[in-house]
Amino acid sequence: MSSVQINNPTGLVAGDLMVAFLAQNNPGSPIVSTATGWTNVLSRNHTSGSTVGTSVYYRFATAADISNGSFTFSFTSSRRSAGAILAFRGVDTVTPINVSGSQGNNASTSLTAPSITTVDNNAMLVSLYGFVQGSNSATPPAGMTEAFDAATGAGPNGVTIEGAYAIQPAVGPTGTRVANAAATSVNIGVLLALSPAATTLAEYRFDEFAWGGAAGEVLDSSGNGYNATGFAGATTTVGSPAYTSGSQSTCRYGYFDHVGVTRSYVQLPASLPQMDGSYSVAAWIRSPSPNLQQQRIFANDDNNDGWGLSLADSTTGGVRLFNRNVNFTSTSGAGAGSGGVILQTPNNVIAANTWYYVAATVNAVSKQARIYVYDTAGSQRALTTGTYTGTWCESGTCTGATAIGGETSASSEGQQAGFHFLGHIDEPRIYQGALTQAMIQSLLTTVRTCPVGAPDHLQIEYPGDGLTCTPSTVTVKACANASCSLLYTGGGVSGTLSPGGASFAIGIAGFTSATVNSTTSPATLSATYTPATPNGLTCLNTVTNSTSCGMNFNNAGFLFAAAADGIEATIPAQVAGTASGTYYLRAVRTGTTTRACEAALTGTQSVNLGYQCNNPTTCNGSNLMSVNGGTPTVIARNDNGVSGSSTGVNLTFDANGNAPLTWTYGDVGQVTLLANKTVGGALLSGATNSFVVKPGGFVVSDIKQTASPQVANPGAGGAAGARFVMAGESFTATVTATTSGGVATPNYGRETQPEGVNLATALVLPAGGSNATLTNGLIAGGSFSNGVATATNLSWGEVGIMTLTPGVGDGDYLGAGDVAGTTTGNVGRFYPAKFAISAASLTPACVPGAPASAFTYFSEDGFTTTFALTAQNLTGGTTSNYRDAFAKLDLALYGSYGFSATALPAGSSLSSSASAPSGTWTNGEATVTAKHQISRPTDLTAPTSAALTAAPTDGEVPAASPAMVLGSTLLRYGRLQLLNAYGSELLALPVTLRAQYWNGSAWVMNTDDSCTAITAPTSGSGLTFYSEVAAGAPGNHLSATETTATVNATGKLAAGDAGLRFSRPGSGNSGYVDISIPLAARPWLQFPWGISPVNPGLNPTGLNPTGRATFGIYRSRLIYSRENY
């Protein structure tokens, strides 16, 4: 038959990929004429010429296809034919065929399709077989599902086809796929791998109310269960969503590095599949500093063997995609610096404090990666495309964890303040497969109804027992997690406490104070409130650590009040070393008739006072709190949950039972002040709320270089001041948390969640320069001992002078706010660690039309180098403050660059041009132009290629080793040759004046020289005319007025020739003129020709070319000569 009609597969819908397989008992190939709308994958016959041929086509189904119901394929000849169409859903629409292969097999019952190597996970394998014998049949390969088995009949004149499919989960070789035929037959086996359409691997909405480091707390909304974990202070916030449409938006968003928080990130689980095939990542980003370098958005590079998508990574406000295992060979729409392992957008596509949607796609089939950047209006800010070679994440690479917002703490880079995102990230998504542009634009506008905010649960905290005669103050907290170590700061929580019916409202602080009141004991604490919480309400007795909600209310006891006869006070945060305000210890009892409070003690009484350390839960080894009720008295300490130790303190109670007192605590943390006294056999007791005492300050001391010789910080006052360490080099500083009196507070850094110290930098000089973030400037709380911590890995990546101001690590000491420490004196001067050269080019002195013929003469002034010079810190970042007086490298001084030339012959040396180098420092970068010359060697030398290198130094920055190559130039030993000439006085006289170079064995004309400037000699310069003899007498009849010398109209040599000619003198003006070409200004063309014995004054140095032009003698017998070829 010359055509075959095949019905649509059952259940076909628009968008399905159809694969058509056709076989014909025909030795020719291809066997099918081009099918309209179908794309040919492959066509082949059996290599032995046996009578079987096959073709494979694909097409995406349309609504019209479904309506038509079938397809007809026409053959180029009429033979027994068979065909089948398979349909697959969820196939990539851009590159549906991942990879394919086919092979011819000799007669056998084994039908073999070749092994292919897939480049995408979860590729659909399709094996297809065509074989001679129309009465045959087959069974599918092991592990594959049979799709069809059809035969034409007609025995050896017919054909049989077999098809099967199976998923291959992981990237890699498929192995051969062997089906089995019922009878021996010549056959062809085909194996296809279909690329899956992009499918969601993980979707993180960042709508959780807080993250505290609990495993799996960052939820994956894709349903795949790849829940992630926040680290190092990464959390969420709300207020300005990335994208809003009507009443819906993208809701809450991730809050990464900011004041008091560095090195934060969200780590994805190890179960997330490796990105070793086609994949895509996308997210909203907003940074207050889009030029701050190395901000990781997505990263899998803990072991420096992976990939990352980052902001301002060697760009200014640009987005960069890198992979250490590939090589980008061509790009479009890319910014400077793309190529190799890097693909990046142009600069300045990201502005400060503005949301942008960024996406990166990798197509492992077409080997193409793309970066997309959109603003909130949907306008495309950048589309950068790169084609690469290599495998994105081949076996043994990309071995680290995948993270959002920074590299993890498992990597050395992740332990630095850099390599983390500064600001907000939202809606990060990871896909298996390459998203199309339309898909990305659709994701950009995806919004939802935001979840109603609610804390995990509420917690009522009460300071021990209350009194029946007066309300007791309690603290109500909105807890964001089960342990209540994190507070819900969404606000909007309100309710009513019981007993007593006092109302409360919790705002963005996450807690509030309220009162409870009961005339019976015990009473159960409870509350009604909105919104409802998933985990109800809990209680905590801050004196005993009991979680019972049963609170005792006594008829007599102590309470601490802010005023005489006042109700129980909530003690606010105090400052270590500073006396509290005056409070009153009230000794009261419930009146038997009035039920009101009345004095339980009057006059001078010894009351047992102690303090309890709640956070940290253990006190320092010394008693550090004193109470002053008239005489300062140091009182006893108690660890958390313990109240047995106390010290008697004399207090004076007035008639109403009020005793004034103050206290001073010489440490930090959260503490409770306890009071008790036995009166008439009854125990009076009371306690304050658990209040915070924060440091009085911080002091930074002993700033020095970490490495030997541990140079102490000189505290330079300006650019001329002593240098300290290189930009990016580690230095050491000691930080002490102190009381207001400057004494160390030993419990700092021992809190339940240890508080650290953040060192903030402020630029002193240069004015208007860049204030780099201090690397490792967040000193972890766990590193403090007795209130003191020494950091040895601090570094500042800039040039100049700065100061350090210490503050609380997270900017909020136990909820009591920040503490401004003492700013140091000047730290520095910091100077660059190295100089880098890029974009180097070398231009020889003579560049003719063919650049390959460019050259420079030995001793010629000269060839030119142009390059970008960048002052850098130790990690290779640009030190933009290297300018003005802080730029010590003199760009106009040839010796600054450490120029050297390699492979020079004996006697040759590199030297500066007569023109000084030029360049200007701008933000740590300069474009330098320098001119050079290489002297002539001792002996005649064949053309030599010399490479020029540079190792710049300013006397402080070490010279680069090895030196950096700028380029090379071909050097020629040259000269200008002048030959004698003669001719008729009736004709113009050409004179040979040409450039030559030594080729190693002889002087040859330098036809590449069309650069050397040449000036026609005159009677005043280069021409010597002699006195004329009498007319008719033998001798010289030529004067200066009778002939004129000219050279090429361009004033330059042309292919090495000067075009020197003398005009015809005319009849009767025979004679001669001596010529000397002065080359003092071009010594590279001089040569030791010798001094003329006839006219020593013609060339007194013997170095200039000389000759004689003669008219009227040695006339040739030829009148006219012409050559024809």
mmCIF file with all atom_site columns, C-alpha atoms in Angstrom, residues 137 209 224 290 355 501 854 894 1096:
data_model
loop_
_atom_site.group_PDB
_atom_site.id
_atom_site.type_symbol
_atom_site.label_atom_id
_atom_site.label_alt_id
_atom_site.label_comp_id
_atom_site.label_asym_id
_atom_site.label_entity_id
_atom_site.label_seq_id
_atom_site.pdbx_PDB_ins_code
_atom_site.Cartn_x
_atom_site.Cartn_y
_atom_site.Cartn_z
_atom_site.occupancy
_atom_site.B_iso_or_equiv
_atom_site.pdbx_formal_charge
_atom_site.auth_seq_id
_atom_site.auth_comp_id
_atom_site.auth_asym_id
_atom_site.auth_atom_id
_atom_site.pdbx_PDB_model_num
ATOM 1 C CA . SER A 1 137  ? 4.333   -11.235 16.809 1.00 0.00 ? 137  SER A CA 1
ATOM 2 C CA . PHE A 1 209  ? 3.978   33.223  61.315 1.00 0.00 ? 209  PHE A CA 1
ATOM 3 C CA . ASN A 1 224  ? 5.323   16.509  47.840 1.00 0.00 ? 224  ASN A CA 1
ATOM 4 C CA . PRO A 1 290  ? 20.914  45.294  45.522 1.00 0.00 ? 290  PRO A CA 1
ATOM 5 C CA . TRP A 1 355  ? 9.903   43.589  44.515 1.00 0.00 ? 355  TRP A CA 1
ATOM 6 C CA . GLY A 1 501  ? -12.769 39.434  84.163 1.00 0.00 ? 501  GLY A CA 1
ATOM 7 C CA . ALA A 1 854  ? 50.986  43.072  13.333 1.00 0.00 ? 854  ALA A CA 1
ATOM 8 C CA . TYR A 1 894  ? 55.620  53.059  34.897 1.00 0.00 ? 894  TYR A CA 1
ATOM 9 C CA . PRO A 1 1096 ? 81.731  62.393  5.873  1.00 0.00 ? 1096 PRO A CA 1
#
